[in-house]
Structures are given as structure tokens and as C-alpha cells.
Short mmCIF file of C-alpha atoms in Angstrom, two decimals:
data_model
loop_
_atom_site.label_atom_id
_atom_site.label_comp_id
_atom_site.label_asym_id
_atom_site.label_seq_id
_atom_site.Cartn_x
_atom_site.Cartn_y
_atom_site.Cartn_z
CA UNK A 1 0.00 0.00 0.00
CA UNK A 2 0.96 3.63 -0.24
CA UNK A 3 0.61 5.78 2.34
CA UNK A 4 1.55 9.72 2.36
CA UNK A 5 1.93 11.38 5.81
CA UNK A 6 3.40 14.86 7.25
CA UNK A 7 5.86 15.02 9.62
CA UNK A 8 4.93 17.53 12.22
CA UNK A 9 8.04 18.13 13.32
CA UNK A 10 9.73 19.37 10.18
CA UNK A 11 6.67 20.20 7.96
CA UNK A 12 8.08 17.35 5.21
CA UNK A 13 6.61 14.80 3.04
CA UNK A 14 7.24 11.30 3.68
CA UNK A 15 6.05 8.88 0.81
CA UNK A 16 6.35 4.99 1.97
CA UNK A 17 5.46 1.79 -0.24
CA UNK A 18 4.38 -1.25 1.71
CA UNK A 19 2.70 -4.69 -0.10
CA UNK A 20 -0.59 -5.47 2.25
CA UNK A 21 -2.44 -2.95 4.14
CA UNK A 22 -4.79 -0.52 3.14
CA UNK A 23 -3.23 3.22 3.60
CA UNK A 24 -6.37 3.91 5.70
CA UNK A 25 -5.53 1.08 8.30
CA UNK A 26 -1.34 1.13 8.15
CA UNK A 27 0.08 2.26 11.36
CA UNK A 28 2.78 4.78 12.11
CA UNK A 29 5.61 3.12 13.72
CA UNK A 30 6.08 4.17 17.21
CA UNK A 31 9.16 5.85 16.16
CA UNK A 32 8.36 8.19 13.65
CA UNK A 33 6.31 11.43 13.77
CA UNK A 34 2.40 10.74 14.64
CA UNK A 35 0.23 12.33 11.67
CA UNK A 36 -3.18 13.17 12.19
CA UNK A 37 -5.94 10.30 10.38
CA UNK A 38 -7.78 13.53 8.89
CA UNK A 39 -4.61 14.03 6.61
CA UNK A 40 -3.84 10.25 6.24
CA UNK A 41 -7.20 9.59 4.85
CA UNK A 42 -6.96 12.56 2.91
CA UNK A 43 -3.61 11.99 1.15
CA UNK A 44 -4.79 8.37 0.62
CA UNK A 45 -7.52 9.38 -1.52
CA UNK A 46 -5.43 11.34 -3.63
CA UNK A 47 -3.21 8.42 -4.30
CA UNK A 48 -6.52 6.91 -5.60
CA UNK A 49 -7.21 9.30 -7.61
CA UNK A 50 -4.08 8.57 -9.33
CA UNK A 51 -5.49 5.08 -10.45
CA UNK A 52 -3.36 2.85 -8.58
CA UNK A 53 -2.08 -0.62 -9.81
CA UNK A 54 0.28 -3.05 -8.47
CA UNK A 55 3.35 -2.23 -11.05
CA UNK A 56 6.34 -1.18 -8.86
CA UNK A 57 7.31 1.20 -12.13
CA UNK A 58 3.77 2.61 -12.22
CA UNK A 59 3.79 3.08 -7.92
CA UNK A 60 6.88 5.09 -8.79
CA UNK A 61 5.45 7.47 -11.39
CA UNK A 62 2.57 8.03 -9.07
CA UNK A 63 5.04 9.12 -6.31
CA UNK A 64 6.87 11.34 -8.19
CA UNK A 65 3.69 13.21 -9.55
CA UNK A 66 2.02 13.29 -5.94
CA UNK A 67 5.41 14.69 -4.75
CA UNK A 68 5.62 17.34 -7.64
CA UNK A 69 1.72 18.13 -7.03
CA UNK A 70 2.17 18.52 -2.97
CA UNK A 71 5.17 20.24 -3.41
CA UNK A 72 3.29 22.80 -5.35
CA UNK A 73 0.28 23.57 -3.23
CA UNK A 74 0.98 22.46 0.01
CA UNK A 75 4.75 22.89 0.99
CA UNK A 76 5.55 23.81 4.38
CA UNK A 77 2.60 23.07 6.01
CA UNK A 78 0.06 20.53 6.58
CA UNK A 79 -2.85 20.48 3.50
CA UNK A 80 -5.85 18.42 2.89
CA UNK A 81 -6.19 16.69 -0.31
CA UNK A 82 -9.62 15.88 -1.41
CA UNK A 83 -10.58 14.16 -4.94
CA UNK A 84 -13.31 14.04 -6.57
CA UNK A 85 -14.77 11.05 -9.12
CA UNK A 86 -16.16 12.41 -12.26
CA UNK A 87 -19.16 12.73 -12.53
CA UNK A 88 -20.74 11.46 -9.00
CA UNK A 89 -19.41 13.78 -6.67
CA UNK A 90 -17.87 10.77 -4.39
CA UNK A 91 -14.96 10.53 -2.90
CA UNK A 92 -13.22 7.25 -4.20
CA UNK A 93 -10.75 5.51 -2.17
CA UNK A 94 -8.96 2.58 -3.86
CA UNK A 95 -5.84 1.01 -2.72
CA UNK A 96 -3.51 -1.32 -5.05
CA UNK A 97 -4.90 -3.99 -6.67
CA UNK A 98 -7.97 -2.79 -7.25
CA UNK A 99 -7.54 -0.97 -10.14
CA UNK A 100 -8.61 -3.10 -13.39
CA UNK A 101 -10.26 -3.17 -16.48
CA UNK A 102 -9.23 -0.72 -19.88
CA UNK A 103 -10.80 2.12 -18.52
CA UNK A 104 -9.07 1.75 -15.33
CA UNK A 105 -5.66 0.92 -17.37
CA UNK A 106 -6.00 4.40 -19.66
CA UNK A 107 -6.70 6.19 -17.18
CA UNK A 108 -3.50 5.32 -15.22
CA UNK A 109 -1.96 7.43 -18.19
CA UNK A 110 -3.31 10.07 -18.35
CA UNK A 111 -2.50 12.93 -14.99
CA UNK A 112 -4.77 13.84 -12.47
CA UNK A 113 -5.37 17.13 -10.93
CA UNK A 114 -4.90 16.88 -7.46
CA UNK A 115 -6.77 19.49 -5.38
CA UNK A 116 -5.66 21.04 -2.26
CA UNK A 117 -8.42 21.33 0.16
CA UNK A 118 -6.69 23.46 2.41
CA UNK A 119 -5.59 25.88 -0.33
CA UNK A 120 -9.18 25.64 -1.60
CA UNK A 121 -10.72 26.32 1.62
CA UNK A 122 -8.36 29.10 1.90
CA UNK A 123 -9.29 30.45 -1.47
CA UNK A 124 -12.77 30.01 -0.67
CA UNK A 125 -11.81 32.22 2.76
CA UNK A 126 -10.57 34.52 0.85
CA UNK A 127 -13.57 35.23 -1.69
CA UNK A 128 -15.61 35.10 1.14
CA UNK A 129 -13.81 37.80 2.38
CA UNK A 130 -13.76 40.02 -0.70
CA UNK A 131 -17.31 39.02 -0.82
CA UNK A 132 -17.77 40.80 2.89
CA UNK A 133 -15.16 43.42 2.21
CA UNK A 134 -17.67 44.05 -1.00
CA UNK A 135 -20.99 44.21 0.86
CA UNK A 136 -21.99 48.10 0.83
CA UNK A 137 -21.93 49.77 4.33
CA UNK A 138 -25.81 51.23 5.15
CA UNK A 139 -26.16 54.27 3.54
CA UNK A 140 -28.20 55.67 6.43
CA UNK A 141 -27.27 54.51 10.48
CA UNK A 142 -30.41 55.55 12.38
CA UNK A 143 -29.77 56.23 16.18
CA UNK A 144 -32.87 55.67 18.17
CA UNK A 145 -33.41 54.77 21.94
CA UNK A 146 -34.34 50.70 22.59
CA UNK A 147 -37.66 51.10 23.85
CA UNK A 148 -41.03 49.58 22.36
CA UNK A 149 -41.98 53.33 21.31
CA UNK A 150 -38.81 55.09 20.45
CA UNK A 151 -38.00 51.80 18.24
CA UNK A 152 -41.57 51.99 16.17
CA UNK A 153 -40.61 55.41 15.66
CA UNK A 154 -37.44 54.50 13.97
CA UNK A 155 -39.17 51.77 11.95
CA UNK A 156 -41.26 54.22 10.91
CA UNK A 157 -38.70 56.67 9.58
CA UNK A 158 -37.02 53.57 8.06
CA UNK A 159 -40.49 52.89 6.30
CA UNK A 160 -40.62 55.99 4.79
CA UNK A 161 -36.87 56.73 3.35
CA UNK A 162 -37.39 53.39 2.01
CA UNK A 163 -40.84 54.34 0.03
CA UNK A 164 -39.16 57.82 -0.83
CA UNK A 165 -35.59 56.92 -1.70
CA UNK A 166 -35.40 53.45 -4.03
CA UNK A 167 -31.42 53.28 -3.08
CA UNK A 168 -32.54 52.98 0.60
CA UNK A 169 -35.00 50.13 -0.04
CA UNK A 170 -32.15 47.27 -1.39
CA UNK A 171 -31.22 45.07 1.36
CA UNK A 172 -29.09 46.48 4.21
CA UNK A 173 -29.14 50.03 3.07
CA UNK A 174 -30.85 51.25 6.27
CA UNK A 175 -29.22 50.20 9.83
CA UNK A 176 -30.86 51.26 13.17
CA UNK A 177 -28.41 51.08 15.65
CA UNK A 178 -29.92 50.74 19.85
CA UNK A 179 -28.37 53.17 22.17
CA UNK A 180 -29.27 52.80 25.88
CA UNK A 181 -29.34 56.62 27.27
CA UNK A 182 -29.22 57.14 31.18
CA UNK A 183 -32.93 58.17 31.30
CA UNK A 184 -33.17 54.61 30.16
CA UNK A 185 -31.06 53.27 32.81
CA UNK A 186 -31.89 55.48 36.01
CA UNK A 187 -35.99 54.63 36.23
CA UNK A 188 -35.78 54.90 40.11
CA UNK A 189 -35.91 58.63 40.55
CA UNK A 190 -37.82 61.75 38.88
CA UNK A 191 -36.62 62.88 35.99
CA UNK A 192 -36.22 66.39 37.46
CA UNK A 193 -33.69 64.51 40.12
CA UNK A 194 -31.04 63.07 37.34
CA UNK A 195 -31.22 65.73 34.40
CA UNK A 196 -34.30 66.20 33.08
CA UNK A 197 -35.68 64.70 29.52
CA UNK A 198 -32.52 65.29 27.94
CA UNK A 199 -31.31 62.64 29.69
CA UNK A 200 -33.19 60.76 26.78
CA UNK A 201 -31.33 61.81 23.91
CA UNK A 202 -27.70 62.81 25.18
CA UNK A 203 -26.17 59.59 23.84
CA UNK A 204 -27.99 59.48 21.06
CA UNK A 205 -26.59 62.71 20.14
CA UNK A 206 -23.17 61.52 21.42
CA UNK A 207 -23.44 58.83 18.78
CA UNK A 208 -24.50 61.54 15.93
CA UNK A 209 -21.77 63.55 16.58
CA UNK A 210 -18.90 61.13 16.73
CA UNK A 211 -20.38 58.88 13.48
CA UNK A 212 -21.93 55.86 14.69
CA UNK A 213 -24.76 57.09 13.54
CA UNK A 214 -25.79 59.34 10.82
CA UNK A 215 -29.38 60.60 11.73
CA UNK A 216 -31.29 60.33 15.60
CA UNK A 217 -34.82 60.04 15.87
CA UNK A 218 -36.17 61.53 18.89
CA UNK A 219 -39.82 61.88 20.41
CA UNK A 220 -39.84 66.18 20.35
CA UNK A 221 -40.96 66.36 23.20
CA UNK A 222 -37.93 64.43 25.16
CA UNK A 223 -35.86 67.13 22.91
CA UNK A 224 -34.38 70.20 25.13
CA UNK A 225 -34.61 73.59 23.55
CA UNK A 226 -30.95 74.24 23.15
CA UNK A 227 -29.52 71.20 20.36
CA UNK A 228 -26.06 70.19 20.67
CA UNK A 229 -23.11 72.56 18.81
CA UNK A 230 -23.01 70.62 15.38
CA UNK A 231 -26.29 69.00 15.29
CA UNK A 232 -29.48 69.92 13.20
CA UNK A 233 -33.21 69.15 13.67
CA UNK A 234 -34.69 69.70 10.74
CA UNK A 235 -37.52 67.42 10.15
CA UNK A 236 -40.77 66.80 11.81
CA UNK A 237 -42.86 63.57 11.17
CA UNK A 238 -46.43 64.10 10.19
CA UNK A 239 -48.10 64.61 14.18
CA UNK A 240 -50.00 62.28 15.79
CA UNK A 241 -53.17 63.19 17.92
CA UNK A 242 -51.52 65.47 20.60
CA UNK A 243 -54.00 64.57 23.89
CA UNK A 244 -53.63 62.63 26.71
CA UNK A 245 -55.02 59.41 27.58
CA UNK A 246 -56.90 58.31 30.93
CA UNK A 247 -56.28 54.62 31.60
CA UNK A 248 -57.94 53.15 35.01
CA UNK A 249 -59.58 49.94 36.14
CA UNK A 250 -61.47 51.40 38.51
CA UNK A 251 -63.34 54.60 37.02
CA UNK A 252 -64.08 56.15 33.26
CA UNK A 253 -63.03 59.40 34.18
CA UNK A 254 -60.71 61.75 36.80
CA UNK A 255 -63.84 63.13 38.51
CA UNK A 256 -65.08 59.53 38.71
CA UNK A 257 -62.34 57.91 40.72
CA UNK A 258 -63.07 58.24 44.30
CA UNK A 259 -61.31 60.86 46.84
CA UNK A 260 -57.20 60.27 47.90
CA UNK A 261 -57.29 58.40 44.60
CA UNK A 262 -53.75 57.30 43.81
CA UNK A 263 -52.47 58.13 40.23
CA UNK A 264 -49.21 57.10 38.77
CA UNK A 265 -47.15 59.81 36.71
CA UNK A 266 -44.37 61.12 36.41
CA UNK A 267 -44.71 64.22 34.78
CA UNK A 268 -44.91 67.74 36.61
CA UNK A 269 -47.54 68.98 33.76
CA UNK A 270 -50.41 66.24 34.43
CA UNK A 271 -49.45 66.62 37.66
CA UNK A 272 -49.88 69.91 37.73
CA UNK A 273 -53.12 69.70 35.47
CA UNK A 274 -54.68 66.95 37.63
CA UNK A 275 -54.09 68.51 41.18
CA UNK A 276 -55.45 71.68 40.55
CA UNK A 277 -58.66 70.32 39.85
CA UNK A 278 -58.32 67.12 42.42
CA UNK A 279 -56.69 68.60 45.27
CA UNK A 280 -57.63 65.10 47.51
CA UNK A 281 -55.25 63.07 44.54
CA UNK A 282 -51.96 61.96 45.48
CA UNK A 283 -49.80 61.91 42.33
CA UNK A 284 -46.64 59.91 42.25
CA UNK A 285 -43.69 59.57 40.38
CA UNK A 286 -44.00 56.36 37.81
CA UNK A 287 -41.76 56.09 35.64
CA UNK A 288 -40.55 53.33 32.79
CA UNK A 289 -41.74 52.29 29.01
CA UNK A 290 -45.42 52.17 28.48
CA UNK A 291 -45.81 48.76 28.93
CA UNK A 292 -44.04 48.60 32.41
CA UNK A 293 -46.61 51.42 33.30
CA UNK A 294 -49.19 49.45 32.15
CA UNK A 295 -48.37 46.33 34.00
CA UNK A 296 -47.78 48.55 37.15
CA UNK A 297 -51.14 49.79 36.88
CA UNK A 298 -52.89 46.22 36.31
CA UNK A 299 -51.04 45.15 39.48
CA UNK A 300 -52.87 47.40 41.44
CA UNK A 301 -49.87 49.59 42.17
CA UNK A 302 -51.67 53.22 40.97
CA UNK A 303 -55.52 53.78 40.38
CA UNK A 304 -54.85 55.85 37.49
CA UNK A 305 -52.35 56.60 34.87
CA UNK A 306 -52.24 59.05 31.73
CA UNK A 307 -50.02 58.42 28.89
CA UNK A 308 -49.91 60.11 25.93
CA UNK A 309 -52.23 58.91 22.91
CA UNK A 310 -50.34 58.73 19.81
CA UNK A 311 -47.70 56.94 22.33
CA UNK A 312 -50.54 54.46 22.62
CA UNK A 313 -51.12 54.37 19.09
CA UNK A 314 -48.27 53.61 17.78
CA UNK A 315 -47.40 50.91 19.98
CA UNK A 316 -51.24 49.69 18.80
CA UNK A 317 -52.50 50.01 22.69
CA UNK A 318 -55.88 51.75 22.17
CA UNK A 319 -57.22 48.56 23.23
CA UNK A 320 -55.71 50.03 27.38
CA UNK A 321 -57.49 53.25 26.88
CA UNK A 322 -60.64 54.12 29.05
CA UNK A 323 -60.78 57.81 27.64
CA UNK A 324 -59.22 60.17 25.79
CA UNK A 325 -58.86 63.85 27.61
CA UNK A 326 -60.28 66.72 25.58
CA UNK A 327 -57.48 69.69 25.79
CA UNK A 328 -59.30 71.77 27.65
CA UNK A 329 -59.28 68.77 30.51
CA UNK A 330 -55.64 68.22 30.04
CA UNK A 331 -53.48 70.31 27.43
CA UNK A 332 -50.70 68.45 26.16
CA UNK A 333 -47.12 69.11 26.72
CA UNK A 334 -45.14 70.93 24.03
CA UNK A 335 -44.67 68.87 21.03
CA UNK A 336 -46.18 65.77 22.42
CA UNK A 337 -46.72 63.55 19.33
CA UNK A 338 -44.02 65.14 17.30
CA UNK A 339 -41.23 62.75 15.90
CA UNK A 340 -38.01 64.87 15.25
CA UNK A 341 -35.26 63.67 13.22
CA UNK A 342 -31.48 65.41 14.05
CA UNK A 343 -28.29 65.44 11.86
CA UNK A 344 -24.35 66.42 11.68
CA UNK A 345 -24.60 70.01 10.62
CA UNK A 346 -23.13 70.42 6.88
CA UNK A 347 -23.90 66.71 6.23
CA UNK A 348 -25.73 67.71 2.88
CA UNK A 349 -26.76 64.12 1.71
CA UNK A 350 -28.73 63.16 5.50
CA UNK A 351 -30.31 67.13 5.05
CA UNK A 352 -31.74 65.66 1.72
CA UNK A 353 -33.42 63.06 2.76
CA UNK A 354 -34.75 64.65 6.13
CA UNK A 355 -35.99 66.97 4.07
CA UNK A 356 -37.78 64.26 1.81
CA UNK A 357 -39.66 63.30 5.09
CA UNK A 358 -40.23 66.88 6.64
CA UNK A 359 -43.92 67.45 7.31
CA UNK A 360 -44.16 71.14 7.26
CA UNK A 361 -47.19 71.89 9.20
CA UNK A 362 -45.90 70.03 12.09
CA UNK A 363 -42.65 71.61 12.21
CA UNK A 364 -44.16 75.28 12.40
CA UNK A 365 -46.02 74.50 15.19
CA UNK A 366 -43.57 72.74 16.86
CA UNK A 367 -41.16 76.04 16.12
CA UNK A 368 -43.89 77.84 17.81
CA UNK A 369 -44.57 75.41 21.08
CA UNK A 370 -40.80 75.46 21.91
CA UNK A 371 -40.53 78.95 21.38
CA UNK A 372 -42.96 79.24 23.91
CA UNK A 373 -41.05 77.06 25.85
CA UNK A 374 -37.66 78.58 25.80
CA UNK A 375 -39.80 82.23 26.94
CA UNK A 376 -40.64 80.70 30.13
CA UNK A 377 -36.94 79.31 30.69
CA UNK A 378 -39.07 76.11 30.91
CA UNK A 379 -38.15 72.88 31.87
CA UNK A 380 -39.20 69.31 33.41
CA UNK A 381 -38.61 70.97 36.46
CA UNK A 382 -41.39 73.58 35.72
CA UNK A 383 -45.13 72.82 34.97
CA UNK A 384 -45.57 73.81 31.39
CA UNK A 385 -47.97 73.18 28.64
CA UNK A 386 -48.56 74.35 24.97
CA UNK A 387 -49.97 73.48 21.50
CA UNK A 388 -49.81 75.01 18.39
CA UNK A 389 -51.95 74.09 15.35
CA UNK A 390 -53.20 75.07 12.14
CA UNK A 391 -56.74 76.71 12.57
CA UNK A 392 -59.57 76.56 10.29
CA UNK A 393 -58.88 80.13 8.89
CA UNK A 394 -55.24 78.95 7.84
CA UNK A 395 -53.57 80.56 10.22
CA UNK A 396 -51.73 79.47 13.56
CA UNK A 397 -53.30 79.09 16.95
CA UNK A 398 -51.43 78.53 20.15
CA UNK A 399 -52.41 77.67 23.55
CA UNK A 400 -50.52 77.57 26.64
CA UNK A 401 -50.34 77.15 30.41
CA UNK A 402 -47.45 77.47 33.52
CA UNK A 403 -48.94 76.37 36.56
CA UNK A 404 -47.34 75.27 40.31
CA UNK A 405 -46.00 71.83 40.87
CA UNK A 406 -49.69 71.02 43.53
CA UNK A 407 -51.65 73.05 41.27
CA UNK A 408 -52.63 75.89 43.37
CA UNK A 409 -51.91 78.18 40.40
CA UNK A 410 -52.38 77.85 36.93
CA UNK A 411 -52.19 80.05 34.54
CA UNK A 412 -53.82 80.01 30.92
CA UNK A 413 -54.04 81.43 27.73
CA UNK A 414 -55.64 80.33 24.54
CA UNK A 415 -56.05 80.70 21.03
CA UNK A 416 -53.64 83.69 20.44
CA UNK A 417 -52.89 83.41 16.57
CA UNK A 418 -50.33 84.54 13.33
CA UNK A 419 -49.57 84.05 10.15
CA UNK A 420 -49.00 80.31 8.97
CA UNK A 421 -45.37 80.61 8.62
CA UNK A 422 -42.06 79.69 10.46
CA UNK A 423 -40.63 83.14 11.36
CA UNK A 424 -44.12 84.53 12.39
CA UNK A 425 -44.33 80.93 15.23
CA UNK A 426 -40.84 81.66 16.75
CA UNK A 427 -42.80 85.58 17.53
CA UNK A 428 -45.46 84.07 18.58
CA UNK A 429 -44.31 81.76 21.06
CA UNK A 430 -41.96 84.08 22.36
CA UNK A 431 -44.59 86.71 22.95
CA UNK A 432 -46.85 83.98 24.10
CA UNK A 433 -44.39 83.07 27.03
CA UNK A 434 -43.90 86.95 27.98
CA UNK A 435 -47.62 87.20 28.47
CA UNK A 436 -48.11 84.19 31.06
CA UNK A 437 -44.76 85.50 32.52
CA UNK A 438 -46.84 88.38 33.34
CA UNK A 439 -49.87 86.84 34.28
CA UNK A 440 -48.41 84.52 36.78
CA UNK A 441 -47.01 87.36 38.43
CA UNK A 442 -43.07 87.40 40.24
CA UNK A 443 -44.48 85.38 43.03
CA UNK A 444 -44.99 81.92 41.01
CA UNK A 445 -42.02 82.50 38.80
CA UNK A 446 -39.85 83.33 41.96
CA UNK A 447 -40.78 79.93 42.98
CA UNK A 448 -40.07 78.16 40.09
CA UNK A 449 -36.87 79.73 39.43
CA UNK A 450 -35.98 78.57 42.72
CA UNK A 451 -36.96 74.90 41.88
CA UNK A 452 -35.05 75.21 38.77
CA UNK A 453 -31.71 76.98 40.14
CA UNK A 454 -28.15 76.18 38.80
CA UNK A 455 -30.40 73.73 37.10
CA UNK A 456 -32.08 73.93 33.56
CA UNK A 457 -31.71 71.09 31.23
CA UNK A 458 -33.15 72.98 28.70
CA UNK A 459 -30.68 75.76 28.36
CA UNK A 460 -27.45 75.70 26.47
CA UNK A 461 -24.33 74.13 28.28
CA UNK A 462 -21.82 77.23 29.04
CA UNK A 463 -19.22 75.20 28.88
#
């Protein structure tokens, strides 16, 4: 039989000729080099490819084309062989002796190709490589938060660069890339305690500005009213229904839920809102996705919660809903149901398609509401509402409200309107927040300027 081994010491080929046993079943002497049965079984079946016979001349020839072909492909290190039968795809082993008949005899004539598994698989390594190094990066990383809502938001901008933009509907063009932000992480304590709602979009807009990601989808209303140096906001998503939505086991309503009622929020608005006309509530702080909340309240924890609706909706949870607050029950906080979309400033192909997506009516009011909001030095620390809209005249409406944290003030105006433009919102919501300025008087803004001292999440960094 003929056996071919490597030696592992040196990395050789040793060829050896013996006259009874299979090269499958011939074992090593104990003093030479072990070799590994994967590439004795291998190299075996490349001697029968080679159409063995039992002519000492013919063994010979065989040798020296094996050597000449391992030599070739496989010197210096330890190769598979594998050979495959013509037209069967089965690997043949044959050992000597067993090759007979004309067919058999011709063939012993004529050379075989021996193929190198190893250098194939490397090969085939290799393309697969090129084949990775080919695959086309996404065109467009979206950075969203990883929670049930703020990830159907990002589907939804997906959805519709993908309709818009044919290049961004081919496989792998659009990535959305999770980032976990600290208001996702600290769920413990108020959000006035550990930095205020732009706690929920810090690291995403970390992530924007050093390039993992090339656009960040935010809910607007999570959005402070300063933006980061070097980041944009220019798009607003089509709005979904602004109001508030009352969710209870227990009761259909606020005024039907009986005195000391406990209700779960954790925002200083509803709170606000709710006390002022329910001074026997007790409102605490509950905080987490909208499902946790949910669960929460089915476990008896709260008698009450209000979330907002197009949270609800887009999450497909109007099935939880007992109500749905009218605004003048519960007006909304500023651009509650807005979905805004940031970028690197100067990064001319994301502006494109943000502005392929930019619904215009929604982003002058929302220009308007945080105007309003950045008049009143507002933030999660201070009880505000506002919402802007397009009226039936065509022209834009804003109302808007600052009230103390127990609601024993609030403070209201309504329907103040301008022009249908962006320039003509920004003066409106500025002059809107002068005039409840005034009408709360020093003594309520003295208070919540105290609340809010050497603390404002929603003004610009001075350093």
C-alpha cells in the first residue's frame, strides 16, 4: 500500500510503499512522527485518484507526480487533499490492486489534478472575504433609543426613506443602531432629580456627533430647547393626535375615581393639570416604558395613569385606553406627538433626505410650542404646557399654560394666533411666554426659578 503522511516536526513529506495494508488502516511506527488520520485519509484518496495498480514502475510514477503536485500547493505546512470522481461527486478511495479493467488501465496514463483542500478552503476564505469586504456599508445609520416606542418610531422613519428613496429600499441600506441613554437606565428617581428629559437623547446625540450614527430620531418632546453645537433638527414627522389618555380599572373618568385616589405619573404637567382640579389626589412619580406602566397599573400599584395617545397608538394600545382627555381637561405638553429627526450640521446628503420626510405643518407648530417654551426658561422641572396648530382660517393658533408643581396656580391662555409661517411661530411663542410670565405674576415665577436653580436642562451648556 501507499501511504503519504506529514511530519509535524519538520513540515516534510514522507512517501512509503508497503505490499498489504490498506493506507487507511497502516500504522505509524512508534518511532516516527504521529500524523493526524484527517490528513492520512486525505492523502490516501489522492493516491486513488491517481489510479493505482500493483506495477512497482507505475507506484513510482505516481510518487513522483504526488510529490511534484504537494510540493506545489501544500509545501511547508500541513494540507488536505480531497478528490473528486467524475461525474458522482464521491470521494473514491482505492488502494492497489484494485484498479482493473481498460478504462481503469488508460486512465493510469493520463494525470490527475490533485486538489488542495486546504488551499481551496483558503481560497474560498478569501472570496468570502472580498465578498464581505464588498458588501456596501448602510447608507443611512439611524440612532434611536431601545424602547417599544422610540423603536416603532425609527421603523417608521425607516419605512418611509425606504418608500421615498429606491437606493434605501435594497437590502441592508438602512441600519438602526440601539443606544441605551441614562434616562433609560436610572428609572428609580424623577426625571427632574437626574437631568431632566434630555437625559433621553444625550447619547444618542453623542453617537451623531462622533459617526456611529448618521441621523437620531427623537420623540420632540424628550428634545431640550438648546440642540447640541453641530447638530441639526430639521424634520418633523407628520403629528399624531396630541391629547392625553386616561387609563384606570377602577373609574371612566378623573372626577369619577373616588377621593385620595392614587395616580401614577411622572410628569410635573399632568401633575400639575390633575391637582389643581383634584386637590384630595396623590400623584406619584412612575416612571418606565409604556408597557411597564401598564403592568404597574394592572397590578394594582396606581388607580390611574395618563399616557400620551399617539404613544398608545403607535405601539397599537388603544385597546388600554378608558378615555381620551379633551385639551381643555388636560393640554398636552409641548410637542407631544411630534417625531423629530437630528443630523451632523453640513452633512448635505442626511439634510436631503430629512428633508424628503419633513412634514411642514408640524414643524411650524412645533417652532412655535418650543418657542414658547424657551420664553418661560421652561423645563421638566417647571409645569408647562402648549400646542400650536393650524386653525380653520389657515392661520396658527397657540395655547398655553405654567402652573405650580400642587396646582394651586395655573395660569392660561388660549387661542392667540399669526400668520402660517415659520418666522411669524418663533414671535409668537416668544410673545406667548412673555404674556403668562406676566400673568403669573413674580411670586410663582420666583418659585419656580428657585426649583429650577443652577439647574435647567433645557438651556445651552456654558461650557
Amino acid at each position: 500500500a501507499i501511504q503519504i503522511s506529514t511530519t509535524h516536526q519538520r513540515g516534510g513529506l514522507a512517501i512509503r510503499v508497503g505490499r498489504t495494508q490498506h493506507p487507511l488502516r497502516r500504522r505509524e511506527p512508534t518511532t516516527e512522527p504521529r500524523t493526524t488520520t484527517r490528513t492520512r485519509r486525505t492523502y490516501s484518496t489522492c493516491l486513488a485518484q491517481a489510479s493505482l495498480c500493483c506495477c512497482c514502475a507505475v507506484c513510482c510514477e505516481i510518487q513522483n507526480r504526488l510529490l511534484s503536485s504537494l510540493e506545489e500547493g501544500a509545501v511547508g505546512e500541513q494540507r488536505e487533499m480531497k478528490g473528486v470522481t467524475g461525474g458522482t461527486g464521491r470521494t473514491t478511495r482505492l488502494g492497489l490492486g484494485h484498479a482493473t479493467g481498460p478504462s481503469m488501465r488508460s486512465s493510469m496514463m493520463r494525470p490527475r489534478r490533485l486538489r488542495c483542500v486546504g488551499a481551496q478552503e483558503a481560497s474560498s476564505g478569501a472570496g468570502a472575504g472580498t465578498k464581505t469586504a464588498k458588501r456596501k456599508a448602510a447608507l443611512v445609520k439611524i440612532g434611536t433609543r431601545g424602547s417599544p416606542l422610540a423603536l416603532a418610531q425609527a421603523y417608521l422613519t425607516r419605512d418611509l426613506l425606504k418608500e421615498r428613496h429606491p437606493e434605501l429600499a435594497e437590502d441592508g441600506a438602512i441600519e438602526i443602531k440601539i443606544i441605551k441613554t441614562t434616562g433609560d437606565k436610572v428609572l428609580s428617581q424623577p426625571l427632574a432629580d437626574i437631568g431632566g428629559k434630555g437625559l433621553f437623547t444625550k447619547e444618542v446625540d453623542e453617537a451623531l456627533l462622533d459617526g456611529r450614527v448618521d441621523i437620531a430620531v427623537h420623540s420632540m418632546k424628550d428634545v431640550p430647547t438648546y440642540l447640541p453645537a453641530g447638530t441639526v433638527l430639521p424634520c418633523n414627522l407628520p403629528r399624531e393626535d396630541v391629547r392625553d389618555a386616561f387609563i384606570s380599572p377602577i373609574g371612566d373618568s378623573l372626577a369619577a375615581l373616588p377621593e385620595n385616589s392614587v395616580i401614577g405619573s411622572a410628569s410635573l404637567r399632568r401633575r400639575a393639570q390633575i391637582l389643581a382640579k383634584h386637590p384630595s389626589f396623590e400623584v406619584v412619580n412612575f416612571r418606565g416604558n409604556v408597557q411597564s406602566r401598564l403592568r404597574k397599573l394592572e397590578e394594582g400599584d396606581v388607580a390611574a395613569t395618563l399616557l400620551a395617545y399617539a404613544g398608545l397608538r403607535r405601539l397599537d394600545l388603544q385597546d388600554k385606553i378608558t378615555r381620551v382627555l379633551s385639551l381643555e381637561e388636560m393640554l398636552p405638553a409641548v410637542a407631544q406627538g411630534a417625531i423629530g429627526i437630528a443630523c451632523r450640521e453640513g452633512d448635505d446628503p442626511m439634510l436631503a433626505y430629512l428633508d424628503s420626510l419633513n412634514h411642514p405643518d408640524t414643524y411650524t407648530a412645533v417652532l412655535c410650542e418650543r418657542a414658547f417654551l424657551t420664553a418661560l426658561d421652561g423645563s421638566c422641572r417647571t409645569p408647562i404646557a402648549g400646542h400650536a396648530l393650524r386653525g380653520e382660517d389657515g392661520n396658527l393658533q397657540l395655547s398655553g399654560l405654567i402652573a405650580h408643581p400642587d396646582g394651586v396656580e395655573v395660569h392660561r391662555i388660549d387661542n392667540l394666533t399669526t400668520s402660517f409661517d415659520n418666522e411669524s411661530a418663533v414671535l409668537l411663542g416668544e410673545e406667548a411666554g412673555k404674556m403668562l410670565k406676566e400673568k403669573a405674576g413674580t411670586s410663582l415665577m420666583d418659585y419656580l426659578n428657585k426649583e429650577v436653580e443652577g439647574f435647567n436642562p433645557n438651556q445651552a451648556p456654558t461650557k
